[in-house]
XYZ file of C-alpha atoms in Angstrom:
628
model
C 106.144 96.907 94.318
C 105.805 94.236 91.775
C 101.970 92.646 91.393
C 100.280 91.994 95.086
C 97.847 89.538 94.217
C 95.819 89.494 97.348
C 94.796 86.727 99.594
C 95.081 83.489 97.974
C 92.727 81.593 96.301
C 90.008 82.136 99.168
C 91.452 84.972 101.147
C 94.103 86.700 98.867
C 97.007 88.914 99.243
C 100.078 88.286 97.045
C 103.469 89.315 96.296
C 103.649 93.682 95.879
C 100.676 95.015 94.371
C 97.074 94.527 94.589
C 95.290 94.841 91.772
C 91.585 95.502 91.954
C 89.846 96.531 95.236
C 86.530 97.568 96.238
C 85.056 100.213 97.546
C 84.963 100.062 101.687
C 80.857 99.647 102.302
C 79.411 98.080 98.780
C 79.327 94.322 98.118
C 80.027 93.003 94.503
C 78.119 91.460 92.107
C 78.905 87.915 92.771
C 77.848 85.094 89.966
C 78.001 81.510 90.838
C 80.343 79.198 89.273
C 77.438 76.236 89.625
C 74.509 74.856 91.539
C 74.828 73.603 95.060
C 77.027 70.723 95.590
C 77.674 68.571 98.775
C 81.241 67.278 100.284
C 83.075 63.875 98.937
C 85.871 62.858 101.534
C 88.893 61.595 99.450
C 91.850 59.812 100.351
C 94.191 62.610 100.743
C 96.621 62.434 97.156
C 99.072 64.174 95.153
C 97.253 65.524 92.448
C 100.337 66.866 91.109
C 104.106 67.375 91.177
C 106.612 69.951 89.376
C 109.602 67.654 90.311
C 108.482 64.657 89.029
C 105.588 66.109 86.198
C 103.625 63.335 87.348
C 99.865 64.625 87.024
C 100.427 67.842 84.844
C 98.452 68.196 81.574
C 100.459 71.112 80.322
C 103.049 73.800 81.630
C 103.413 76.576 79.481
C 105.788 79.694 80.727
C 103.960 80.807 84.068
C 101.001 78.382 83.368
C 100.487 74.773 84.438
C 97.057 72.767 83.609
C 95.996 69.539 85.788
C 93.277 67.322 84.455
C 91.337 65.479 87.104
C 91.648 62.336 86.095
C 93.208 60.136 88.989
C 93.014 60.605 92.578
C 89.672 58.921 93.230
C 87.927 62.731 91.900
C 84.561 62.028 91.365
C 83.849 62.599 87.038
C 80.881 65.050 88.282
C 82.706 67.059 90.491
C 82.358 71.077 90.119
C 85.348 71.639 93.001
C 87.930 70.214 94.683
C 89.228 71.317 97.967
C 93.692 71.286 97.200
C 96.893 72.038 99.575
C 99.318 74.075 96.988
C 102.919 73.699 98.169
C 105.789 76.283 96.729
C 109.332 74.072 97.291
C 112.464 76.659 97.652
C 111.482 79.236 95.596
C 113.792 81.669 93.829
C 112.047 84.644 94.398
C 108.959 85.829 96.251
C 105.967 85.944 94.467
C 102.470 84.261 94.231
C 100.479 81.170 93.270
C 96.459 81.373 92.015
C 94.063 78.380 91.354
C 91.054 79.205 89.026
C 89.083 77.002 86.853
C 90.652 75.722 83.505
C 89.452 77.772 80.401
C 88.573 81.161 82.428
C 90.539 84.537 82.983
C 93.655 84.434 85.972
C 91.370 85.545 88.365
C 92.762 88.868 90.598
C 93.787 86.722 93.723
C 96.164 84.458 94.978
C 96.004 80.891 96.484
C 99.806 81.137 97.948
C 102.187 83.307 98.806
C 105.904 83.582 99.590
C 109.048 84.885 99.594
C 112.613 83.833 98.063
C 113.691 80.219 99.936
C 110.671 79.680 101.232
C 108.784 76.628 101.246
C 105.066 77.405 102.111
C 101.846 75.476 101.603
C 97.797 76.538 101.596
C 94.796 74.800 101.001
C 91.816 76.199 98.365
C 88.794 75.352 97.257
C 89.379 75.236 93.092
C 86.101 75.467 90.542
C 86.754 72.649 87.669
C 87.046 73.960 84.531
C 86.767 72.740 80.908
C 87.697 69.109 80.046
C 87.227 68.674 83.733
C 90.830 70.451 84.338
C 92.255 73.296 86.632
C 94.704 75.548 85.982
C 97.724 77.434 88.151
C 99.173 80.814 87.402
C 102.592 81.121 88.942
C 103.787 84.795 89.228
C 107.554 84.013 88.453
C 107.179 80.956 86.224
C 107.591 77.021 86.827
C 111.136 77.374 86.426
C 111.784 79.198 90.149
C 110.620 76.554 92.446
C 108.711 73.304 92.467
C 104.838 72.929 93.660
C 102.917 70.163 94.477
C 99.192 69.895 94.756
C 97.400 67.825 97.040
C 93.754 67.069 96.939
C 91.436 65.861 100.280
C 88.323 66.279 99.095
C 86.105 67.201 95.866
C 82.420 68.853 95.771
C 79.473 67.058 93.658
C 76.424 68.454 92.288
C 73.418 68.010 95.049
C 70.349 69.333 95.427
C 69.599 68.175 98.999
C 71.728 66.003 100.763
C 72.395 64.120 103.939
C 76.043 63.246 104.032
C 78.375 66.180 102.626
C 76.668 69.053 104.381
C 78.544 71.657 106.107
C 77.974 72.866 109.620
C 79.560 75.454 110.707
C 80.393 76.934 114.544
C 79.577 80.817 115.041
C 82.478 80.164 117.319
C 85.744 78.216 117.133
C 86.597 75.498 119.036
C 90.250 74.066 120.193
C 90.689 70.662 119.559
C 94.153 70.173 120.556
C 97.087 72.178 122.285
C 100.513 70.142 122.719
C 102.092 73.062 124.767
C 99.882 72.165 127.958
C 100.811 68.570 127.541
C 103.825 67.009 125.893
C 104.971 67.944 122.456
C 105.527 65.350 119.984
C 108.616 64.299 118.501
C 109.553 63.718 114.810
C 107.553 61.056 113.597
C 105.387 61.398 116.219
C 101.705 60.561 115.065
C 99.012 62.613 117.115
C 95.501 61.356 117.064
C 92.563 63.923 117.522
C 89.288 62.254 117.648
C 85.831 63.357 116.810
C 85.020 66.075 119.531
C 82.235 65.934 121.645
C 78.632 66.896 120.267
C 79.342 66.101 116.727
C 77.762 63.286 115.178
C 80.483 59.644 115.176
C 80.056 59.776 111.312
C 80.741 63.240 110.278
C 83.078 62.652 107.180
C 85.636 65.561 107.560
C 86.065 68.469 109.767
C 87.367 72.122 108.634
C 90.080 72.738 110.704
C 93.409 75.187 111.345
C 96.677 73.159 112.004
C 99.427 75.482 113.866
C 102.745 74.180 114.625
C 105.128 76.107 117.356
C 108.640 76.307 117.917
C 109.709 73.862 115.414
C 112.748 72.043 115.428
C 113.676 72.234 111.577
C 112.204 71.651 108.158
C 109.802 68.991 108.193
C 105.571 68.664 106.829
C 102.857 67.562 108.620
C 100.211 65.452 107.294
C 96.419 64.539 108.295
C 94.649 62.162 107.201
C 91.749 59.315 108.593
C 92.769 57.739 112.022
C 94.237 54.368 111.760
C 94.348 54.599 107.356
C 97.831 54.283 106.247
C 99.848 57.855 105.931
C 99.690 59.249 102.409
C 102.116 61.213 100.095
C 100.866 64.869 101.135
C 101.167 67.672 103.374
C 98.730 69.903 104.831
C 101.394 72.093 106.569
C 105.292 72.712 105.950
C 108.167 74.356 107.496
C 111.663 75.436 106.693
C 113.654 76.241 109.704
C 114.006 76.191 113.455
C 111.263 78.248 115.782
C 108.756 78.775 113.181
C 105.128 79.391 113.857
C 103.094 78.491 110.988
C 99.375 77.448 110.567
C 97.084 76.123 107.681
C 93.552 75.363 107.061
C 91.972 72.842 105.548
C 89.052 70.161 105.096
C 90.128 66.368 106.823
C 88.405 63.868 106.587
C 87.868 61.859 109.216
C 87.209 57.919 110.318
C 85.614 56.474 113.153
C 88.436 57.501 115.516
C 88.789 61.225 114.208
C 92.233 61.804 111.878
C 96.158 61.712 112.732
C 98.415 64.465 112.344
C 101.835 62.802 111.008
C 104.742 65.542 111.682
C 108.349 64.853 110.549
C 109.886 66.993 113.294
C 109.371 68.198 116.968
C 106.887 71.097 117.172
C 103.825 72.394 119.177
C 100.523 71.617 117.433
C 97.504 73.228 117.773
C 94.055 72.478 116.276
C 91.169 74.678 115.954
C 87.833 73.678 114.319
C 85.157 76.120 112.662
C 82.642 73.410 111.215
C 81.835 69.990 110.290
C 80.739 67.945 107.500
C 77.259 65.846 108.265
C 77.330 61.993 107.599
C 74.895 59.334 106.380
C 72.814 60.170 109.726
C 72.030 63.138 109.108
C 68.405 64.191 107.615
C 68.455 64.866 103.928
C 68.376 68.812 103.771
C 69.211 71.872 101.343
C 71.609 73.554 104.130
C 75.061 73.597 104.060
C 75.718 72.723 100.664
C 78.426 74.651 98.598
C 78.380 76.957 95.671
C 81.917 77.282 94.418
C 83.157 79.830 93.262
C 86.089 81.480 90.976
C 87.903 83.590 93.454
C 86.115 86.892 93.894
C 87.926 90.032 95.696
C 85.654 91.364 98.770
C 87.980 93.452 100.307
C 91.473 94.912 100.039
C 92.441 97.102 103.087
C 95.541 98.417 100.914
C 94.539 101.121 99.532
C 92.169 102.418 102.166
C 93.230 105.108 104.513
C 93.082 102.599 107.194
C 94.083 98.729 108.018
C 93.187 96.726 110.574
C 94.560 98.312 113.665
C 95.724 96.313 116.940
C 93.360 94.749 118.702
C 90.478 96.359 115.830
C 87.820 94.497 113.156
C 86.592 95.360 109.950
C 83.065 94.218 108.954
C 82.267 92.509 105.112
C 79.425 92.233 104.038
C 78.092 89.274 101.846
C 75.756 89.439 99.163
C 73.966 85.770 99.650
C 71.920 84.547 102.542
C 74.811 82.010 103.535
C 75.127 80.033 106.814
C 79.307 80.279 105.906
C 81.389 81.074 103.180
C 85.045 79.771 101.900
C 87.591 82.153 102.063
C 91.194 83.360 101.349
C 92.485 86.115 103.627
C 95.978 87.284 103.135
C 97.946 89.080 105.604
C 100.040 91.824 103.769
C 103.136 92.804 105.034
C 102.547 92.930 108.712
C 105.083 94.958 110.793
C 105.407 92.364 113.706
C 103.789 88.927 114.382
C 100.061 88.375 114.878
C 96.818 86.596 114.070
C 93.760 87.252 111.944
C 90.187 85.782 113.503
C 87.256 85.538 110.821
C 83.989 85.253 112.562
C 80.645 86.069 111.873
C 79.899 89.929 112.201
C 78.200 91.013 115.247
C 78.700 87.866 117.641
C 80.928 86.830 119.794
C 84.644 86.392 119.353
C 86.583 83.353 120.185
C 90.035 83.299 121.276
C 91.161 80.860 118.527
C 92.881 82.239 115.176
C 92.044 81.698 111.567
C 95.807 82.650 110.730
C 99.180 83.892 111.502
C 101.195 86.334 109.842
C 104.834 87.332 109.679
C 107.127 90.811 109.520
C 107.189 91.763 106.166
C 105.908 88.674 104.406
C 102.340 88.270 102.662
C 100.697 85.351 103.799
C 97.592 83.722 102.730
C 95.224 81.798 104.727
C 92.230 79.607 104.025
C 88.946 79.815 106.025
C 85.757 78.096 106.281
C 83.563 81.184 108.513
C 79.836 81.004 109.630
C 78.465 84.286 108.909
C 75.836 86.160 109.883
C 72.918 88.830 108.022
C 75.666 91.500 108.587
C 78.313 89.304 107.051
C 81.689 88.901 108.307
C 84.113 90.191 110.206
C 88.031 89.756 110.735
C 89.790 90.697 114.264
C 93.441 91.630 113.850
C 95.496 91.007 117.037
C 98.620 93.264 116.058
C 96.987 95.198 113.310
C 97.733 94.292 109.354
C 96.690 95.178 105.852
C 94.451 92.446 104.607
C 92.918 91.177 101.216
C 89.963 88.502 101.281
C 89.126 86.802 98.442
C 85.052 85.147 98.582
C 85.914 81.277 97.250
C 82.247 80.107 97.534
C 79.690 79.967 100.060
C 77.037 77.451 102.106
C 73.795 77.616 101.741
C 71.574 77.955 104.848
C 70.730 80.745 107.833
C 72.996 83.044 108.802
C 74.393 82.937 112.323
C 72.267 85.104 114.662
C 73.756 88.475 115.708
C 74.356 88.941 119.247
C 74.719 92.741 119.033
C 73.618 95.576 117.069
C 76.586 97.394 116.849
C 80.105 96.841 114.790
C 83.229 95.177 116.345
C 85.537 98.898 116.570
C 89.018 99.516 114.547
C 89.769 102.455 116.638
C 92.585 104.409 115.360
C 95.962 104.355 117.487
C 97.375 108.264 118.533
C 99.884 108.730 115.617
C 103.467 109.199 116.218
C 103.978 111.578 113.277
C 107.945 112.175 111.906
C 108.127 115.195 109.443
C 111.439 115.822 107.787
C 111.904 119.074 105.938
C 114.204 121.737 104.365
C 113.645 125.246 104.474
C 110.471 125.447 102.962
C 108.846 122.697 106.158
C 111.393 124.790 108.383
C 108.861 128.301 108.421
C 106.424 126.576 110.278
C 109.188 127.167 112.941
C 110.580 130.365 112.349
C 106.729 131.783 112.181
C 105.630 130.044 115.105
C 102.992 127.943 113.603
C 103.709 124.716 115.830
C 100.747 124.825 117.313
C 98.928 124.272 114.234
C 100.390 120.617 113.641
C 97.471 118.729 115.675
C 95.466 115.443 115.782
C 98.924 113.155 116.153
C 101.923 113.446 118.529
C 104.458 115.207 115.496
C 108.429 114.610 115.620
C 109.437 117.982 113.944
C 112.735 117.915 112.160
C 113.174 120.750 109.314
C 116.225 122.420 108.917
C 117.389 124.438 105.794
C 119.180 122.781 103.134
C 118.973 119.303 103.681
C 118.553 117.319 100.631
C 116.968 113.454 100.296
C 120.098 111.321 100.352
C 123.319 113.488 98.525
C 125.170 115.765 100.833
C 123.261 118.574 102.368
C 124.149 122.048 101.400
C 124.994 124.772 104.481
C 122.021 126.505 105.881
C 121.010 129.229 107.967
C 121.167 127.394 111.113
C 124.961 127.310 110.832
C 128.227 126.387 108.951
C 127.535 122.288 109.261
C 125.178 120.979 106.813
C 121.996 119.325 108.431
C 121.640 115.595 108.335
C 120.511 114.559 104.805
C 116.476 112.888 105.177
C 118.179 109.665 104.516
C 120.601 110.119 107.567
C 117.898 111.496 109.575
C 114.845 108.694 109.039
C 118.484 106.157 109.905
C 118.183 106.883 113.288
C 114.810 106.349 114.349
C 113.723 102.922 115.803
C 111.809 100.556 114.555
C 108.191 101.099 114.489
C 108.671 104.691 116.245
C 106.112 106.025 114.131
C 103.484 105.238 112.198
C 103.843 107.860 109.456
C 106.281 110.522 107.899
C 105.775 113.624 105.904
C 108.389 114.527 103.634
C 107.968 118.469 102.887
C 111.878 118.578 101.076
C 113.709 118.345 98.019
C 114.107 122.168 96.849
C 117.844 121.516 97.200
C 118.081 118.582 95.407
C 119.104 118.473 91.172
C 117.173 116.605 88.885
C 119.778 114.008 88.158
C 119.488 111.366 91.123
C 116.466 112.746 92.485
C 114.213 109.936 90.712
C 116.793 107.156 92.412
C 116.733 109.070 95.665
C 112.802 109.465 96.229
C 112.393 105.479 96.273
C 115.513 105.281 98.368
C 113.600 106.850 101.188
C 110.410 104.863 100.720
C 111.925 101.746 101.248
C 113.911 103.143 104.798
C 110.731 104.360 106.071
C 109.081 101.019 105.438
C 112.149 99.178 106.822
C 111.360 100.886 109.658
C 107.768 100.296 110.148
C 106.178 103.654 109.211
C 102.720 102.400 107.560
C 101.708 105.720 106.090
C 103.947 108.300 104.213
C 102.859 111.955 102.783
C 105.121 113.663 100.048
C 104.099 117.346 99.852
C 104.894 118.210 96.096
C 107.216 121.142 94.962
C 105.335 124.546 95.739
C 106.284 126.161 92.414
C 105.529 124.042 90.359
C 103.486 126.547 89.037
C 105.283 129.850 89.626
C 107.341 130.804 86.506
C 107.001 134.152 87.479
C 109.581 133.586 90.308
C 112.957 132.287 89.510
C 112.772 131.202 85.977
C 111.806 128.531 83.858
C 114.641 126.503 85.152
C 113.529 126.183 88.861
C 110.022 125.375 86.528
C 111.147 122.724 85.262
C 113.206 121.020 87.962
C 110.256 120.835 90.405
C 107.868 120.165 87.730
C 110.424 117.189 87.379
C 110.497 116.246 91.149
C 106.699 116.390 91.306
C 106.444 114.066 88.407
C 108.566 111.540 90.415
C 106.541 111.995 93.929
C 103.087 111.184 92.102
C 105.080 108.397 90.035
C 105.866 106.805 93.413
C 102.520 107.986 95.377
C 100.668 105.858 92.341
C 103.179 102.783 92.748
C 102.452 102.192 96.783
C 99.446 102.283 98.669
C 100.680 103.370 101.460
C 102.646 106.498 99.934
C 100.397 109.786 99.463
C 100.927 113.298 97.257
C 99.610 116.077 98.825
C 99.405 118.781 96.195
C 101.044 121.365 98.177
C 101.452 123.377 94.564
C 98.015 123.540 94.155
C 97.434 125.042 97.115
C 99.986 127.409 97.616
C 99.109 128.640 93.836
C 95.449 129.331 94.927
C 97.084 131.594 97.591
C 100.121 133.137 96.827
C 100.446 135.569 100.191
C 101.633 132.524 101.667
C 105.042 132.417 100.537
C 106.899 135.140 100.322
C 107.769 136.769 96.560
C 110.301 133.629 95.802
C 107.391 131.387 96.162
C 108.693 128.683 98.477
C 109.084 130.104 101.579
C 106.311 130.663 104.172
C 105.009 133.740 105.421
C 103.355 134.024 108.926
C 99.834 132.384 107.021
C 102.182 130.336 105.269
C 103.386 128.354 107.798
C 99.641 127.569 109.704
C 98.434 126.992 106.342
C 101.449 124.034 105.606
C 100.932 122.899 109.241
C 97.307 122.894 109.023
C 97.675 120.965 105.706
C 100.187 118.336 107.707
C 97.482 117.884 110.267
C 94.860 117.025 107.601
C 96.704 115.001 105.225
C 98.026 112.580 108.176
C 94.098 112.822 109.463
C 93.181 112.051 106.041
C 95.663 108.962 105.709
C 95.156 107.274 108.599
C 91.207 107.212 108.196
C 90.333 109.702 110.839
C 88.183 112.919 110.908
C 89.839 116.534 110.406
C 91.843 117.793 113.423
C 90.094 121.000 112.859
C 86.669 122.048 110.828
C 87.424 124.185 107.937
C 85.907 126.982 108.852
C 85.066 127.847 112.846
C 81.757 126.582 113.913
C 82.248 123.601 111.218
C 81.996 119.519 111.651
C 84.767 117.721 111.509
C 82.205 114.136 110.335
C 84.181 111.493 108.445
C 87.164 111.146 107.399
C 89.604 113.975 106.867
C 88.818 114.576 102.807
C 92.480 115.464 101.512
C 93.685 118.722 102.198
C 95.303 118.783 98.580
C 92.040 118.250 97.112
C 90.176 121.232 98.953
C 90.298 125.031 98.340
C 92.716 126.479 100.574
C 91.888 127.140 104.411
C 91.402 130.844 106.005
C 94.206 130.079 108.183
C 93.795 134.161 109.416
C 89.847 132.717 110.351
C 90.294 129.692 111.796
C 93.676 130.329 114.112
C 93.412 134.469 114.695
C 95.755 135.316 113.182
């Protein structure tokens, strides 16, 4: 899968592979970066440039260092707040901002993939010799980036100006697709809303453009100031929907959003910035942060589900926290809302996300004692990275009880040889509970080579490869693979991955490989049959360890615990057999997908929690628990 980095610098989810998650319930240790600091408004500014060098200290390989030294940054400043822009990329990949000096934290500011341009915005801890530094995941060499910078963070006790206020609930500033949408070179102004003090100095904000015209940038900036060389959002192409958020400052008259094509714009806010009015207080001032993984869904037995939350909780009595949440390789379109956990949702979104592409989003949140939680509209995997947090109460809870991620009915496919094939002929079906299952075994098939001629008749079955072709997109939400006993050890390593990637093309989230049932039974056959499913299991777990979403059920542990399941050439399945393999399906797609046991493991058992897996457990009295 390559290394997913996680949600950017605030919320991260990068290119493949995650690496580093946390256990679903605990809260990490979380260390400051510094003391509490209150918000400077700058002139928004290239900081740097790849195509032009201007403002890089160093690039070395896959690492570029930027000393703070122009762009009206404050010499005190602990943080800046930064738009990162990837330009036409080579190949996908990621993008992380840390502090100069320190480790390459495990998270990502941006993500992409090849031809691309994309943009995000960050909050960045300064590091030593007041510099930052950016990991790129496939070198400088594969694709410009600029870095622009709106705004930098000061050491402050107490403050009046630079405070940050956020909204439990987010509020729509703007919506061009009830009105009139702009043109290229249209400037939109969006002035100070209503209720929020004239001199606020910058708002925190989410800029989505619609149905764009081409590839073009939009930039905001101070009503009525002259337009400046940066970009808070880009696109690359006709009928794009793409959103960003980020900290504007503002004038008098609110800021201007400069587009260079025709598109829909939408603006949400989550919070404000106080101004010289305010009182002089301790709230809302920020403690940055290096980027700190909360959460990665990934490896979990469950993501975010349509229309379903997840709470986080936060370690730090915080009125709001900066984040980066990355969307990880949604199956369809959709929207991520961060809000504080246990009040009320609003209908505005803290980010988009795309088929098949990771995409990172920045957030300002309020939070509340719980912490915070994240609505998916359409369901995704998600990574959120804690970037630093506001001091001040938490948002008051409005209920006592978690937002729900209920679990969709699974639409199950199983492919199988032989071997799956006996919970057929022994009339175990009715053992294969908890989903809706699309049964397919037939002797003989193999992965993706030819299939060999089987009992059912003189034409070979369809090979696994031929057989997952024909199923629509998104037509189920897992597979179980109980087959390979006909396939040789050469190609079998090539073939294995060949199927992953069809059943992900085709928007199965969850896949269970049932390893080799004799594995373990030299007494049977030979050393040679030994040896070539010792070999197959080796590749299954290779691959199982590789993806999150891939799973080995140790079907040769189980089956060597009880051998009167098979009959006396060790693969094929007796009349206990074949409940005990379709009792094991039911569990391991249970255990998967996050949802309790179809069945209690003995009769008069719970079924509490999640499924444990099946491979795991000693073997069930299948003569018990079905009467048999």
């Amino acid at each position: 899968m390559g290394r997913w980095r996680g949600i950017a610098t605030a919320f991260t989810i990068a290119a493949s592979l995650v690496t580093g998650s946390i256990t679903v319930g605990t809260t990490p240790v979380i260390e400051a970066a510094s003391d509490t600091t209150r918000l400077v408004p700058l002139e928004p500014c290239r900081l740097a440039d790849t195509r032009s060098g201007d403002g890089i200290s160093t690039i070395s390989g896959r690492r570029m260092t930027i000393r703070l030294g122009h762009c009206g940054i404050p010499d005190d400043a602990t943080a800046i707040v930064a738009t990162t822009t990837v330009i036409f990329p080579q190949s996908r990949g990621y993008l992380v901002g840390y502090p100069a000096g320190t480790a390459e934290p495990n998270s990502a500011t941006l993500n992409w993939t090849a031809g691309r341009t994309w943009g995000n915005s960050t909050t960045i801890t300064v590091g030593d010799d007041r510099s930052i530094e950016f990991y790129k995941s496939d070198g400088f060499g594969t694709g410009n980036v600029t870095v622009d910078v709106t705004a930098a963070f000061v050491p402050a006790a107490e403050a009046t100006a630079g405070r940050f206020v956020p909204l439990p609930a987010g509020r729509r500033l703007l919506d061009t697709r009830s009105t009139a949408t702009p043109a290229a070179g249209d400037v939109t102004t969006v002035p100070i809303p209503d209720g929020i003090p004239a001199d606020a100095t910058a708002l925190a904000v989410t800029l989505t453009a619609t149905d764009t015209t081409g590839r073009g940038f939009f930039t905001l900036y101070p009503s009525g100031g002259e337009r400046p060389e940066a970009s808070a959002l880009n696109t690359d192409g006709v009928g794009q929907f793409r959103s960003a958020t980020t900290i504007v400052p503002v004038g008098e008259l609110g800021f201007d959003i400069y587009q260079s094509i025709g598109a829909d714009v939408i603006v949400d806010m989550t919070g404000w910035f106080t101004g010289e009015s305010a009182t002089s207080s301790a709230d809302g001032l920020f403690v940055p942060l290096a980027p700190t993984r909360l959460r990665d869904t990934r490896p979990e037995a469950s993501p975010i589900h349509p229309g379903g939350s997840i709470e986080i909780p936060i370690d730090h009595d915080a009125a709001a926290v900066a984040l980066s949440m990355t969307m990880a390789d949604p199956d369809t379109r959709g929207y991520i809302t961060a809000h504080a956990a246990r009040t009320e949702r609003s209908e505005t979104a803290s980010g988009y996300g795309f088929p098949f592409e990771n995409t990172a989003q920045f957030a300002l949140t309020a939070v509340s004692g719980t912490g915070l939680s994240v609505f998916s509209a359409n369901g995704t995997e998600l990574t959120v990275d804690l970037l630093g947090w506001f001091t001040g109460t938490p948002a008051p809870e409005t209920t006592d009880s978690p937002a729900p991620n209920p679990v969709p009915r699974q639409q199950v496919l199983a492919i199988g040889d032989s071997s799956m094939a006996g919970v057929d002929r022994t009339f175990a079906n009715g053992a294969l509970q908890g989903a809706d299952f699309t049964f397919l075994a037939r002797s003989c098939r193999r992965l993706v080579r030819e299939s060999c001629n089987g009992r059912e008749g003189p034409i070979p079955p369809p090979t696994a490869y031929q057989t997952l072709s024909g199923v629509g997109y998104k037509q189920f939400d897992a597979l179980v693979m109980m087959t390979g006993y006909n396939d040789i050890m050469p190609g079998f390593s090539s073939d294995v991955p060949q199927i992953v990637a069809l059943a992900r093309a085709k928007g199965i989230r969850r896949i269970v490989w049932l390893t080799m049932a004799r594995e373990f039974r030299t007494d049977k056959g030979g050393p040679g049959a030994y040896q070539v499913y010792q070999f197959h299991n080796d590749v299954i777990r290779a691959n199982a360890a590789a993806h999150d979403f891939m799973y080995a059920i140790e079907w040769s542990s189980i089956v060597r615990q009880v051998p009167w399941w098979t009959y006396s050439d060790g693969i094929h399945l007796d009349r206990p057999g074949g409940y005990g393999a379709a009792d094991l399906i039911s569990r391991s797609v249970a255990h998967v997908t996050g949802q309790p046991c179809p069945q209690p493991e003995r009769p008069g058992g719970t079924t509490d929690g999640v499924c444990p897996d099946p491979g795991t457990r000693p073997p069930i009295d299948v003569r018990t628990l079905y009467g048999i």
